[in-house]
mmCIF file of C-alpha atoms in Angstrom:
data_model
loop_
_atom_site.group_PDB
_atom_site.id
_atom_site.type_symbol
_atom_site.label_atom_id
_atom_site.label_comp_id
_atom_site.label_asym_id
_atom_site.label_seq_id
_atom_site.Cartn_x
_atom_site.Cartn_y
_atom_site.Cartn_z
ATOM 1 C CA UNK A 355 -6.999 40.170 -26.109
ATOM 2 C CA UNK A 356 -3.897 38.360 -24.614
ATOM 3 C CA UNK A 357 -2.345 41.229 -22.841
ATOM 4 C CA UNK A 358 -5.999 42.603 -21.724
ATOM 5 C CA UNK A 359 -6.600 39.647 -20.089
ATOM 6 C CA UNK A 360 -2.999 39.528 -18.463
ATOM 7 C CA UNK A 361 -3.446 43.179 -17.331
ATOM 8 C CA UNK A 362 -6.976 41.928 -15.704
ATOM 9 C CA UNK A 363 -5.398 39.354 -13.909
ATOM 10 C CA UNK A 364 -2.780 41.317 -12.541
ATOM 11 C CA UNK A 365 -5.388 44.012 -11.540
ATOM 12 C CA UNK A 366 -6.935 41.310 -9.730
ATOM 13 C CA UNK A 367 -4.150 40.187 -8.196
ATOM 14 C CA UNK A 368 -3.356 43.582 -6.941
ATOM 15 C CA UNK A 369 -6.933 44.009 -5.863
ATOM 16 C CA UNK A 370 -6.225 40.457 -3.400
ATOM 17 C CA UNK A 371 -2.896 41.919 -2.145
ATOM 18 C CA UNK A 372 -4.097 45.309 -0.997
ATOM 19 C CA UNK A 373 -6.570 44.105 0.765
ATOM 20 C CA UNK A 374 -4.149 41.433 2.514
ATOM 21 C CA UNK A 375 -2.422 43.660 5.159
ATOM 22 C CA UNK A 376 -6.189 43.981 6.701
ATOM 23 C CA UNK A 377 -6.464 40.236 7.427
ATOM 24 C CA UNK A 378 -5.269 38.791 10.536
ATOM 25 C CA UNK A 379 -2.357 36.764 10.827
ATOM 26 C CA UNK A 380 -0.355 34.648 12.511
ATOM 27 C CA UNK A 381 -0.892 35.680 16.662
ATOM 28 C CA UNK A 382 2.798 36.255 17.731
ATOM 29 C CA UNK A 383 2.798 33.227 20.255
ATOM 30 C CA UNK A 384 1.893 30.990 17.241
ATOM 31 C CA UNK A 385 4.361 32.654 15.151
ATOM 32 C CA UNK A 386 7.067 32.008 18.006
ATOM 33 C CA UNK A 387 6.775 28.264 18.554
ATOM 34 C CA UNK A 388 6.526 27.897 14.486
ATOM 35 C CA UNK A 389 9.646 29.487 14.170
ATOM 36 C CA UNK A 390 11.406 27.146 16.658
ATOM 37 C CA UNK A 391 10.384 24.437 15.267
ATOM 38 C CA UNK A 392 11.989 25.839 12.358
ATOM 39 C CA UNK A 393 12.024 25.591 8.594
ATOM 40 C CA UNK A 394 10.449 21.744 9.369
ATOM 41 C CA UNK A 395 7.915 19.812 7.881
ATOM 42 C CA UNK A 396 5.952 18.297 11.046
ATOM 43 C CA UNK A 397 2.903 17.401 11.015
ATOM 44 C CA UNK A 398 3.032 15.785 14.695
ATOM 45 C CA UNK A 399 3.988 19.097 16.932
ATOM 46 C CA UNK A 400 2.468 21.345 14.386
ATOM 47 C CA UNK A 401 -0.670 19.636 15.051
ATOM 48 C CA UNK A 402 0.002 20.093 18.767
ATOM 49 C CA UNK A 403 0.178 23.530 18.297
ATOM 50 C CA UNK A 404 -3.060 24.316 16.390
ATOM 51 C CA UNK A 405 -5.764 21.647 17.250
ATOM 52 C CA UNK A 406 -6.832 23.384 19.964
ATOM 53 C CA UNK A 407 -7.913 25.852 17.865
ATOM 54 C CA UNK A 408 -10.092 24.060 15.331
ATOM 55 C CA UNK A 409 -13.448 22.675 15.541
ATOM 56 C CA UNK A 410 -13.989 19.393 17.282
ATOM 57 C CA UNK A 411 -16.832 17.120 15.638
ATOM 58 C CA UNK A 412 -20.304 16.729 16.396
ATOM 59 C CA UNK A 413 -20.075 19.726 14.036
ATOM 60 C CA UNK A 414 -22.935 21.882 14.460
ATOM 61 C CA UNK A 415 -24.185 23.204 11.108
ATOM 62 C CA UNK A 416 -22.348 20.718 8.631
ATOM 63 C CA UNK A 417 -23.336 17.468 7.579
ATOM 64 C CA UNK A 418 -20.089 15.158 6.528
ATOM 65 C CA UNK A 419 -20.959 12.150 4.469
ATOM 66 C CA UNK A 420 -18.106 10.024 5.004
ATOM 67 C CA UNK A 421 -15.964 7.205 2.796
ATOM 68 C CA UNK A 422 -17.864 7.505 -0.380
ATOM 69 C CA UNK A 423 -16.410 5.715 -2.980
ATOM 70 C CA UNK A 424 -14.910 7.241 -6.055
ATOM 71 C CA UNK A 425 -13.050 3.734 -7.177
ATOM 72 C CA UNK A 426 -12.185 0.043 -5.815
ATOM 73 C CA UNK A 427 -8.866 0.998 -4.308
ATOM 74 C CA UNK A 428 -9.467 0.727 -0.034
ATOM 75 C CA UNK A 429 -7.908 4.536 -0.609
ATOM 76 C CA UNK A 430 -9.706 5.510 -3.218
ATOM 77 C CA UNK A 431 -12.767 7.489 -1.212
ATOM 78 C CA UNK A 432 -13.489 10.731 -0.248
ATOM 79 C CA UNK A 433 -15.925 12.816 2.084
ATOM 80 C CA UNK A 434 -18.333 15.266 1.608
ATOM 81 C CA UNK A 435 -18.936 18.544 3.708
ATOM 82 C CA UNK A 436 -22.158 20.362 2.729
ATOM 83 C CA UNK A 437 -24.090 22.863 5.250
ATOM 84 C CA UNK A 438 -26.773 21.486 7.040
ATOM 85 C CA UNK A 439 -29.282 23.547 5.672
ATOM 86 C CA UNK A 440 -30.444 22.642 2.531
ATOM 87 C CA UNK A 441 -29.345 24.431 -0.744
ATOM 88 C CA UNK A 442 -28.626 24.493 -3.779
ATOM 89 C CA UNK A 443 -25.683 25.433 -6.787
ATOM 90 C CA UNK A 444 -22.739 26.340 -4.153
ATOM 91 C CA UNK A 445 -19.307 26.214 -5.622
ATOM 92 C CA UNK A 446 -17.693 23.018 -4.683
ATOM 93 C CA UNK A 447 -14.028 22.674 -3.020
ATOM 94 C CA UNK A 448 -11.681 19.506 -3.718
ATOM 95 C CA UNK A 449 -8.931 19.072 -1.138
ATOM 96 C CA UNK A 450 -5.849 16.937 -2.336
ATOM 97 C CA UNK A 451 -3.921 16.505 1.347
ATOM 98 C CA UNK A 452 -0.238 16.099 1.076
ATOM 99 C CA UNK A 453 2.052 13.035 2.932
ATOM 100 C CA UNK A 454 5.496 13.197 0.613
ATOM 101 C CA UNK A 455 3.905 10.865 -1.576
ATOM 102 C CA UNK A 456 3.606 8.186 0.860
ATOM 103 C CA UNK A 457 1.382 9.244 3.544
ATOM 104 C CA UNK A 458 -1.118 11.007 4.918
ATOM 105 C CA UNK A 459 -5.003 11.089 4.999
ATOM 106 C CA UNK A 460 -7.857 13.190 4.490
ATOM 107 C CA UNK A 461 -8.722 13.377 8.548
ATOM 108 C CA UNK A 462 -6.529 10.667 10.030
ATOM 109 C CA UNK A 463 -2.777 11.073 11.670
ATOM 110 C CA UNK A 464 -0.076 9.197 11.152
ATOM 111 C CA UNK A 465 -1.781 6.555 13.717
ATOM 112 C CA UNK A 466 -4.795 6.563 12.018
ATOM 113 C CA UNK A 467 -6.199 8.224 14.700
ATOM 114 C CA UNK A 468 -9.300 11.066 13.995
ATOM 115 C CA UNK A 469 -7.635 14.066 13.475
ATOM 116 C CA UNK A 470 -9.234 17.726 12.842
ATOM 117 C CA UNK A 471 -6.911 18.132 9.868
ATOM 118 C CA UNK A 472 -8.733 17.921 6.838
ATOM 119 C CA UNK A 473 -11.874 18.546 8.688
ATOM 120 C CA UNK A 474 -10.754 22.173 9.223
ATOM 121 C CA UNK A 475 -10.034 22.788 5.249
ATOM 122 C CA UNK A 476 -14.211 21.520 4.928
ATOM 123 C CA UNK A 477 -15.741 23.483 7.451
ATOM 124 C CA UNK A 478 -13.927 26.996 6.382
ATOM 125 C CA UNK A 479 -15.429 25.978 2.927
ATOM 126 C CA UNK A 480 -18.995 25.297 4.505
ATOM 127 C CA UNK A 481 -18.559 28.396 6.215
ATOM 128 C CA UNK A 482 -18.023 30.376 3.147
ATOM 129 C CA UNK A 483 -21.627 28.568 1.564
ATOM 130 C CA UNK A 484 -19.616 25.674 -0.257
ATOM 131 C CA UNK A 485 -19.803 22.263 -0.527
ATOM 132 C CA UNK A 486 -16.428 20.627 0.199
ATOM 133 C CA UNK A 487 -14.828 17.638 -0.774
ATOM 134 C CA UNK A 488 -11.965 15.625 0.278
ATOM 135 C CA UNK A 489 -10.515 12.817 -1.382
ATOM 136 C CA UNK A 490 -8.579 10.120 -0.086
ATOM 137 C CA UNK A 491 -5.799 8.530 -2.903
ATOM 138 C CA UNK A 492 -3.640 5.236 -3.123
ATOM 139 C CA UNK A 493 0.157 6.046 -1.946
ATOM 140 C CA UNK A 494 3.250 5.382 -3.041
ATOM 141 C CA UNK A 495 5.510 3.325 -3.429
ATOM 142 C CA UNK A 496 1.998 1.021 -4.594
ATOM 143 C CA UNK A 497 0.554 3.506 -6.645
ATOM 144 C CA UNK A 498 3.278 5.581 -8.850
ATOM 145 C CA UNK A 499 2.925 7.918 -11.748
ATOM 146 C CA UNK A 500 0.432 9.121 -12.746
ATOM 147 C CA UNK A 501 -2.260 6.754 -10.662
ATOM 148 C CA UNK A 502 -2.933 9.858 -8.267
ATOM 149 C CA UNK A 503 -3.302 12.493 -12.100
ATOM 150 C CA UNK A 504 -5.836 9.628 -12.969
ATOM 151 C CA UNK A 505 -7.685 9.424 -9.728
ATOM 152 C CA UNK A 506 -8.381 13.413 -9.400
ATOM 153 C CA UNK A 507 -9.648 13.052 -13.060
ATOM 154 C CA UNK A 508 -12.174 10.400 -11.202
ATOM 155 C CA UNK A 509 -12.668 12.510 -8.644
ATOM 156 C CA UNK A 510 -14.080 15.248 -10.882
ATOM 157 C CA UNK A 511 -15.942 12.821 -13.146
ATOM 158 C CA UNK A 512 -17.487 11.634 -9.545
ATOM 159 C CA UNK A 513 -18.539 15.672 -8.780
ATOM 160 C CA UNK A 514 -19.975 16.063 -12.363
ATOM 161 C CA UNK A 515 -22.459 13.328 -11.700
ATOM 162 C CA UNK A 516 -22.748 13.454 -8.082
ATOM 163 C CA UNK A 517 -22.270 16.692 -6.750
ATOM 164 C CA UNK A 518 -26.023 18.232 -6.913
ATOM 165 C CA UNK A 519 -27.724 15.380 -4.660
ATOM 166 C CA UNK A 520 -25.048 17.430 -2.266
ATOM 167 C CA UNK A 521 -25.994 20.996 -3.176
ATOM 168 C CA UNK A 522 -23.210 21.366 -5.137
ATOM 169 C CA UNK A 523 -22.458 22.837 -8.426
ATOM 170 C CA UNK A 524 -20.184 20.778 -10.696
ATOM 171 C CA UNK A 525 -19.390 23.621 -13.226
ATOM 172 C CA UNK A 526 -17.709 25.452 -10.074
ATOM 173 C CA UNK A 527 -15.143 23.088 -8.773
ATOM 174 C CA UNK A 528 -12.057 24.711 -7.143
ATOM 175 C CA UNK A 529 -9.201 21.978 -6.257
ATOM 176 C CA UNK A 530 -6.966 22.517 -3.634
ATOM 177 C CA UNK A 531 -3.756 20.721 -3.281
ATOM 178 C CA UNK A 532 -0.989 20.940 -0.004
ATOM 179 C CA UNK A 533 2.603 19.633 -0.452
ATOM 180 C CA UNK A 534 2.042 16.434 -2.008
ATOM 181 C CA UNK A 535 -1.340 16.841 -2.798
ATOM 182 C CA UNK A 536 -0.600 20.304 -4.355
ATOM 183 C CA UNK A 537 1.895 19.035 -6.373
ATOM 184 C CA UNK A 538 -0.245 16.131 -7.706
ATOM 185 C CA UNK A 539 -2.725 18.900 -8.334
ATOM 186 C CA UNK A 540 -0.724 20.979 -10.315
ATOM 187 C CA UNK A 541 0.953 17.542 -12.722
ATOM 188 C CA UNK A 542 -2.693 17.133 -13.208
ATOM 189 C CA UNK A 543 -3.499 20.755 -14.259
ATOM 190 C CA UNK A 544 -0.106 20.826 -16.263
ATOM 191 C CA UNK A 545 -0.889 18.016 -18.073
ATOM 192 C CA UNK A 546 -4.225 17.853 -20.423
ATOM 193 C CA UNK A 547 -3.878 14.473 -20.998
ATOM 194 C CA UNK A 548 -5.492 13.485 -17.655
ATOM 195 C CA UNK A 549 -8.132 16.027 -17.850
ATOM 196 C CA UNK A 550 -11.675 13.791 -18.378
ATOM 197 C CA UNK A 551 -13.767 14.430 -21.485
ATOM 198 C CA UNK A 552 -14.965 18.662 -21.568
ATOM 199 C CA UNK A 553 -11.704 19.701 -20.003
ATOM 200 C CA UNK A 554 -10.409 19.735 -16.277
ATOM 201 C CA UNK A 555 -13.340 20.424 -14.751
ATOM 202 C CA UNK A 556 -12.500 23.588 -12.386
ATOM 203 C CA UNK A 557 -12.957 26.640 -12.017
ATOM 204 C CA UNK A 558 -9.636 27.723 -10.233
ATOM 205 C CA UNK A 559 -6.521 25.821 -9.174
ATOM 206 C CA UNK A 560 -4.812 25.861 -5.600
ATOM 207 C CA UNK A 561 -1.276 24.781 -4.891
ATOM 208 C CA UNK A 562 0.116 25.461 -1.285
ATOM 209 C CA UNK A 563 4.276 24.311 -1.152
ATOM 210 C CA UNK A 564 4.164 21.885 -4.365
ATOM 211 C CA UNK A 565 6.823 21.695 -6.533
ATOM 212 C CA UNK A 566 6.267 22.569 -9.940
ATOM 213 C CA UNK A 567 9.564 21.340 -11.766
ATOM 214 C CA UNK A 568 10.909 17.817 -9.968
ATOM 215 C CA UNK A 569 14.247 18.123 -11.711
ATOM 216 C CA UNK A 570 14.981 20.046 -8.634
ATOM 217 C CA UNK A 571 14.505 17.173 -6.539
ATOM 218 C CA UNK A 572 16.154 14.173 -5.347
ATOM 219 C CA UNK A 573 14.393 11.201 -7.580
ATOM 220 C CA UNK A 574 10.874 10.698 -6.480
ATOM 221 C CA UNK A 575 9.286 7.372 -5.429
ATOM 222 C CA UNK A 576 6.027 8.561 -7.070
ATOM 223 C CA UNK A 577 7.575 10.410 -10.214
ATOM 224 C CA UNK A 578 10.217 8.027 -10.772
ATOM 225 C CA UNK A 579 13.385 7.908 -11.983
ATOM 226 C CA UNK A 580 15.737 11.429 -13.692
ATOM 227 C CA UNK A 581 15.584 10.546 -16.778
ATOM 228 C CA UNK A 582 11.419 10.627 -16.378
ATOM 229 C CA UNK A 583 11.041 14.033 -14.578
ATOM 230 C CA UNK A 584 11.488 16.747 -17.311
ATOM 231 C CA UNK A 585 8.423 15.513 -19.010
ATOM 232 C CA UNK A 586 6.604 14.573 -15.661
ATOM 233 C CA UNK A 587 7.114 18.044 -14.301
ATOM 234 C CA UNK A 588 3.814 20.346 -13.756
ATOM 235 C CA UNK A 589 5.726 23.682 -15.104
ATOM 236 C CA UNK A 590 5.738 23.517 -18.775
ATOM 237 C CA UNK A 591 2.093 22.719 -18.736
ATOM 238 C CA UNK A 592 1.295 25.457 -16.228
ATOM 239 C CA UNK A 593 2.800 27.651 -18.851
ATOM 240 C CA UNK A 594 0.377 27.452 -20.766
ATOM 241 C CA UNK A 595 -2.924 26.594 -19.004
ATOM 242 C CA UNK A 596 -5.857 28.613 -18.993
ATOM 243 C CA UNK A 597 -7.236 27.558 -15.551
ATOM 244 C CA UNK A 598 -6.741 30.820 -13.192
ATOM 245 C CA UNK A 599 -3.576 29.834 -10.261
ATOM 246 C CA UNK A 600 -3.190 30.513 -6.815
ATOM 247 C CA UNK A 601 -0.042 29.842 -5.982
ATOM 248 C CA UNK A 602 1.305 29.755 -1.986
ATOM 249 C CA UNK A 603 4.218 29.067 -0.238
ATOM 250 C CA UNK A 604 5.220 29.235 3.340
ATOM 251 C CA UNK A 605 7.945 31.537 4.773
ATOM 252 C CA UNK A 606 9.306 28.581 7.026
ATOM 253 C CA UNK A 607 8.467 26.040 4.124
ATOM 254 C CA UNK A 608 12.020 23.821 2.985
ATOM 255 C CA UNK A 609 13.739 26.429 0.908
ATOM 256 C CA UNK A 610 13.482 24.429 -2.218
ATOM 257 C CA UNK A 611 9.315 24.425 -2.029
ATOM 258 C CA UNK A 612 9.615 28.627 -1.417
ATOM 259 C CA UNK A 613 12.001 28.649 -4.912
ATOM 260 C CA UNK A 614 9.681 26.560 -7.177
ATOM 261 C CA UNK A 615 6.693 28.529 -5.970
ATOM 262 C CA UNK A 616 9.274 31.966 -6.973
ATOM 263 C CA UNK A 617 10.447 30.490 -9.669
ATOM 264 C CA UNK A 618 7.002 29.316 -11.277
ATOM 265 C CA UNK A 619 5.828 32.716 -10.349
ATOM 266 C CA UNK A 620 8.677 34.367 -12.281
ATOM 267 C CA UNK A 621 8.029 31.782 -15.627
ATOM 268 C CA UNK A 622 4.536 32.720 -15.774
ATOM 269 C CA UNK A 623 5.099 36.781 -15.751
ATOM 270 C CA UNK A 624 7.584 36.672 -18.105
ATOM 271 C CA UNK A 625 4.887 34.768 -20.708
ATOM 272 C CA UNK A 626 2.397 37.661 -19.442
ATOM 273 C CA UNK A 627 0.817 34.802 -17.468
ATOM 274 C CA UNK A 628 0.931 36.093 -13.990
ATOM 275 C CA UNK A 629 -1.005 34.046 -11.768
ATOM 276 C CA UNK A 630 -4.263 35.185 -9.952
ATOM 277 C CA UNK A 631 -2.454 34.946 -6.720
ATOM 278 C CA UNK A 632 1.199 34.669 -5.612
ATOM 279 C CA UNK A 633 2.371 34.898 -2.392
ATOM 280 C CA UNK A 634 4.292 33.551 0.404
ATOM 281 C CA UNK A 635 3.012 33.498 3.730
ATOM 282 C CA UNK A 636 4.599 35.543 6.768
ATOM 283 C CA UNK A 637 5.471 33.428 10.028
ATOM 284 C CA UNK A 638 3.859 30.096 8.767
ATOM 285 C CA UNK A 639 5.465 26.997 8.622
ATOM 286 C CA UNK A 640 4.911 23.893 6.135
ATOM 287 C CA UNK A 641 2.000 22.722 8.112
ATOM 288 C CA UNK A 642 0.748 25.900 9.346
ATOM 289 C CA UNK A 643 -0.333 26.767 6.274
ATOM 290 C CA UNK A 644 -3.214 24.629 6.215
ATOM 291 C CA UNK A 645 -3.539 24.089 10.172
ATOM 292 C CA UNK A 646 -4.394 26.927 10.446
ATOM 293 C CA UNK A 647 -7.450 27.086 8.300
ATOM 294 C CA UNK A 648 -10.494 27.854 9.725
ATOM 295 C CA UNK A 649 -9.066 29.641 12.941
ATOM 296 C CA UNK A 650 -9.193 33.759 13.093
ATOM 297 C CA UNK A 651 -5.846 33.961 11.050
ATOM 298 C CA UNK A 652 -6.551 34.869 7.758
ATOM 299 C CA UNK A 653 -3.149 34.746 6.020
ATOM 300 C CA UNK A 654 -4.519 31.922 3.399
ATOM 301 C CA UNK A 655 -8.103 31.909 3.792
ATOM 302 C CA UNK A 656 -8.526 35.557 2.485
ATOM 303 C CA UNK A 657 -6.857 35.952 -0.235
ATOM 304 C CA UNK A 658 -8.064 32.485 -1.216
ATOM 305 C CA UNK A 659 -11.515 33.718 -0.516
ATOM 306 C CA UNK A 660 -11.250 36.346 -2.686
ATOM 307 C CA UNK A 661 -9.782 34.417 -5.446
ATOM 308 C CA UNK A 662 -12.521 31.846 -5.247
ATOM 309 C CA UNK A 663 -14.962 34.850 -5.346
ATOM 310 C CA UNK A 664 -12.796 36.078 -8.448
ATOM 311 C CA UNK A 665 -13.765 33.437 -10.728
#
């Protein structure tokens, strides 16, 4: 049973990849000014380079509900996205944003300033007939390890009893994590311990540019010290999970985010664990890779479409 269902998911897999060189991509005046910038992460000129693609709100079609609160931390909210006609049972998207552990914000720059970045991430997932949901978290160096594992846990607790006044279904949650946020996702899916009673709650897992082992990194104001990080790391959990991965980097991501996403990728094949998705994206940048959500380049969206679709 254990190598059929390895040789379905890398059927799968291969289904999502030949398929992939259809999809549009990054437009080669995009792909220019990313790779001057270089192999960066920067939010501020990325931005400049992609807002004026994306959506700008009122937002005809979607209804956001803004600032709910999941828990009494002033961070601890989160927004909903649903379409603005009414339905029913759509699979549900949770977006974890990134901000090296000490910033960021689920639609707010570094100013605290409206941004369209998270927005974009919700309306591709209204577009597709989701409901999507973004979630705010408390930031380091306040809130270390593993405050941000605990607060996705609420998060998901929130969608189980919450989610259908929204049209969602909460036995098809899909998280989403960038950076940061993707590798806070991927400590939580590594690590049962934070999952809420029944199990973690999702359908399918999303990590854009985390980093799965943190021994690899300088010591972490979230993580904490060395001596901590072996058994703090996502990767011997993801090992052995049984929640389906889709794992992304960026080609112009830091080189160490491009290895860990390689190197996870390598772990799991050898245990006959491929994941659903692997792949690292041609021409994008660090912050590209979620910019550019929700714009005619399909580089992420369709394979991730297709995954989400999968399961």
């Amino acid at each position: 049973m254990r190598r059929r269902n390895a040789l379905l998911t890398i059927l799968a897999a291969a289904a999502v990849l030949a398929a992939a060189p259809a999809l549009a991509q990054v437009p080669p005046n995009i792909a220019a000014q990313l790779k001057t910038l270089g192999r960066v992460v920067d939010p501020e000129h990325t931005g400049q380079i992609y807002a004026p693609y994306q959506r700008k709100p009122p937002y005809d079609g979607v209804k956001f509900v803004r600032d709910l609160k999941y828990g009494p931390d002033p961070k601890e909210d989160l927004d909903v996205a649903t379409p603005a006609a009414a339905g029913r049972d759509r699979p549900v998207v949770l977006f974890v944003h990134g901000g090296a552990y000490v910033g960021g914000d689920k639609s707010r720059d570094a100013k605290g300033e409206p941004s369209p970045f998270y927005d974009n991430i919700m309306l591709w997932s209204v577009g597709k007939g989701m409901v999507g949901v973004n979630m705010n978290y408390p930031l380091a160096p306040g809130a270390t390890y593993p405050k941000v594992q605990q607060d996705i846990a609420a998060v998901i607790v929130w969608i189980q009893k919450n989610i259908r006044r929204y049209g969602g279904d909460p036995n098809r949650v899909y998280i989403w994590g960038h950076s940061a946020g993707a590798t806070h996702v991927a400590t939580y899916i590594g690590h049962p311990e934070f999952y809420p009673k029944g199990g973690p709650g999702v359908r399918g897992a999303i990590t854009t540019s985390a980093t799965y082992d943190m021994t690899s990194t300088r010591p972490n104001v979230y993580f904490g010290p060395p001596e901590t990080l072996t058994e703090r790391s996502a990767k011997a959990g993801l090992l052995k999970t049984r929640v389906p991965l889709f794992i992304a980097a960026a080609e112009l991501d830091p080189q160490g985010m491009v290895d860990s996403a390689s190197q996870l990728n390598a772990a799991l094949c050898a245990e006959n664990r491929c994941p659903a998705w692997y792949g690292v994206l041609k021409d994008h940048s660090h912050m590209s890779e979620s910019y550019h959500v929700n714009t005619a380049d399909q580089s992420l969206a369709g394979p991730l479409w297709a995954f989400i679709k999968s399961h």
